[in-house]
mmCIF file of C-alpha atoms in Angstrom:
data_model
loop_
_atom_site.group_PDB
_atom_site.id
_atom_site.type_symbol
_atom_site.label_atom_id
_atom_site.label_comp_id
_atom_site.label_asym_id
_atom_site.label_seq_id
_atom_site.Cartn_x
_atom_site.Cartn_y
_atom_site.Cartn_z
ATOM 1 C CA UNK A 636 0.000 0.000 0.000
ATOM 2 C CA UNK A 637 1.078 3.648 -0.593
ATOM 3 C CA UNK A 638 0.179 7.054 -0.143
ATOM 4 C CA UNK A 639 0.835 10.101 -2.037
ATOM 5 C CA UNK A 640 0.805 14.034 -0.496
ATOM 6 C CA UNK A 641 1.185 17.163 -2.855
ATOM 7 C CA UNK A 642 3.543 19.607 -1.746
ATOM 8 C CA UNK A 643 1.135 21.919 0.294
ATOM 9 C CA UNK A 644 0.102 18.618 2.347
ATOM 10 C CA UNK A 645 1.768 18.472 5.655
ATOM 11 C CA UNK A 646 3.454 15.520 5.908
ATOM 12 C CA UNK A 647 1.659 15.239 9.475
ATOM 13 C CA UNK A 648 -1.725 13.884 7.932
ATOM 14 C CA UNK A 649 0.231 10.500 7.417
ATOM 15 C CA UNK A 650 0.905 9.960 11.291
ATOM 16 C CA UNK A 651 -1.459 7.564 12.006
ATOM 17 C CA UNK A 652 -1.168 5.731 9.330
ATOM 18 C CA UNK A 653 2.671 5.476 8.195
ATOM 19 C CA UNK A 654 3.358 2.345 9.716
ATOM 20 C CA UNK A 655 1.104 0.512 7.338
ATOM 21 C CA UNK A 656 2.260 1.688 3.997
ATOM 22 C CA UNK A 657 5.137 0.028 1.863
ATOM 23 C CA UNK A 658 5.569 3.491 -0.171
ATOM 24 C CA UNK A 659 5.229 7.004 1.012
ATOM 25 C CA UNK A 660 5.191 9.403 -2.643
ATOM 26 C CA UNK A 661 6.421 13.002 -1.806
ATOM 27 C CA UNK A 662 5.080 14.944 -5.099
ATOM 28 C CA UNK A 663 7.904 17.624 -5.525
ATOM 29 C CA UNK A 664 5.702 19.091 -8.535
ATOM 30 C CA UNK A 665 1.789 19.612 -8.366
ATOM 31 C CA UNK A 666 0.158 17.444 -10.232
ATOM 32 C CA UNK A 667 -1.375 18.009 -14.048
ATOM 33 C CA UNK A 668 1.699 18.097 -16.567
ATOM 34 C CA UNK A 669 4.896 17.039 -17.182
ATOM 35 C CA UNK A 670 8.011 19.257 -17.620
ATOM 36 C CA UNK A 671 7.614 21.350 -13.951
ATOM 37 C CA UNK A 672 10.315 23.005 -12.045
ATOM 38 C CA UNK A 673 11.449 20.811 -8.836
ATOM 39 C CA UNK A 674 10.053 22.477 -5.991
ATOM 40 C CA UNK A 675 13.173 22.137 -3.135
ATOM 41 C CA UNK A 676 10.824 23.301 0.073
ATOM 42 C CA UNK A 677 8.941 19.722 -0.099
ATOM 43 C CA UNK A 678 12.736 18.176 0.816
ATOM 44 C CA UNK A 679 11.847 18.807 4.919
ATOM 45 C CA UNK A 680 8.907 16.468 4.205
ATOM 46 C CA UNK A 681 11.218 14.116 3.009
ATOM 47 C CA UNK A 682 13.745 13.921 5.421
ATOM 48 C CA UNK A 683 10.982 14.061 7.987
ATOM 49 C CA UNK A 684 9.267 10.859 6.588
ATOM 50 C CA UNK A 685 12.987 9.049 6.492
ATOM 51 C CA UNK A 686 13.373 10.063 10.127
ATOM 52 C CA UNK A 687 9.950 8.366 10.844
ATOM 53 C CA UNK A 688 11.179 5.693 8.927
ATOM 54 C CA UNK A 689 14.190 5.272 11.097
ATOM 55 C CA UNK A 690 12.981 6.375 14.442
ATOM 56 C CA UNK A 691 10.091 3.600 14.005
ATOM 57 C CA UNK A 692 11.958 0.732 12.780
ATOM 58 C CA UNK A 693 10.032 0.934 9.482
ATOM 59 C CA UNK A 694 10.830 0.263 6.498
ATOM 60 C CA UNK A 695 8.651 1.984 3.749
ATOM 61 C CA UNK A 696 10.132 3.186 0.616
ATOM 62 C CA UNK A 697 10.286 7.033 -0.001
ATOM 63 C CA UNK A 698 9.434 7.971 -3.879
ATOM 64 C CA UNK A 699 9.764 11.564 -5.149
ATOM 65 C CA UNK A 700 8.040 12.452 -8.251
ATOM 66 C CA UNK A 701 8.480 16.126 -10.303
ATOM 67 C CA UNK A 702 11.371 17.772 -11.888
ATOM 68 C CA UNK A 703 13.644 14.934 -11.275
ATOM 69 C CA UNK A 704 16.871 15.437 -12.879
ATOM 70 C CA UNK A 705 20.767 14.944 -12.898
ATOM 71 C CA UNK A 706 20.990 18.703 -10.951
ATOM 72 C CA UNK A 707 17.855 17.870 -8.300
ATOM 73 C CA UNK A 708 17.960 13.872 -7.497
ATOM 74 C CA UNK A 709 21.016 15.088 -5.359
ATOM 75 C CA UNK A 710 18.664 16.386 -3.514
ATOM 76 C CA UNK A 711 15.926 14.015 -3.129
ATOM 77 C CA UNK A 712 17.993 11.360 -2.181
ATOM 78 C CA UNK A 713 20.096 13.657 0.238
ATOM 79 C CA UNK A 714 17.029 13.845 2.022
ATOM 80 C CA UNK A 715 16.571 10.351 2.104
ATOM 81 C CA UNK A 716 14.496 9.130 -0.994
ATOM 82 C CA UNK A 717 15.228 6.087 -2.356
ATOM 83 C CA UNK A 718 13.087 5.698 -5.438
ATOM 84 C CA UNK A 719 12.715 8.534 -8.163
ATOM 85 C CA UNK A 720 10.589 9.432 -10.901
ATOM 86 C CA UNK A 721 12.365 11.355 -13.847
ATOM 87 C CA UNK A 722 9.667 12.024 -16.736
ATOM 88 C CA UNK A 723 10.361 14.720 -18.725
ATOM 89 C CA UNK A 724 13.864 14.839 -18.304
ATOM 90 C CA UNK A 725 14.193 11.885 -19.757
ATOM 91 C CA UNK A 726 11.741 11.368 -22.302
ATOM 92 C CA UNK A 727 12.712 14.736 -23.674
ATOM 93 C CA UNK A 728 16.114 13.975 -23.428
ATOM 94 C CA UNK A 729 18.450 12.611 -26.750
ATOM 95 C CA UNK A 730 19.530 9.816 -25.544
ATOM 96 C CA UNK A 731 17.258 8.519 -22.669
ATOM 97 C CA UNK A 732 19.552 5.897 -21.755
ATOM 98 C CA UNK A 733 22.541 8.267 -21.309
ATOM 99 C CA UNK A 734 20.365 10.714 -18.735
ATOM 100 C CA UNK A 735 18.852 7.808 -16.967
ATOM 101 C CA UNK A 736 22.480 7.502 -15.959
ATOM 102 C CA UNK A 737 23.266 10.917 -15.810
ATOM 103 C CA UNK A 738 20.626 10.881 -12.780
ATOM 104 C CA UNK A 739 22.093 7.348 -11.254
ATOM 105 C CA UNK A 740 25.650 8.727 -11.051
ATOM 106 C CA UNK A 741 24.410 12.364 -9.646
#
């Protein structure tokens, strides 16, 4: 089970509930279209879910989605993401193969 929270959801509404989930999905974008700027104030929600995740003994994986890219999944994972979605920056990109790496090795 998973949940998903737009950026101007506190993170807070998940409380009672974050122990039974398997994903928690931090939207860094809000939702309708592809191609967004990364929006950097939802990364406290993220490092606040992966200290939940650690204080609790829990193991649920943390997904960002929106305006993932080799310059912002630095970021995201900094914060303690482990799963990304990249969309546009890689469909868009040349050679999709070559920035799906470009975000790996950032």
């Amino acid at each position: 089970a998973g949940v998903v929270l737009n950026p101007g959801t506190p993170l807070t509404v998940l409380e009672e509930v974050v122990e039974l989930v398997d994903l928690v999905l931090l939207m860094s974008v809000n939702p309708g279209f592809g191609g967004q700027s990364f929006m950097q104030d939802v990364m406290p929600k993220v490092e606040q879910a992966a200290a939940w995740r650690s204080e609790r003994g829990l193991a649920y994986h943390i997904q960002v989605d929106g305006g993932i890219d080799q310059q912002t999944a630095p970021s995201a994972t900094s914060a303690g993401a482990n799963v990304l979605v990249a969309g546009s920056s890689t469909f868009k990109a040349p050679d999709m193969a070559a920035a799906i790496q470009a975000i790996r090795s950032a």
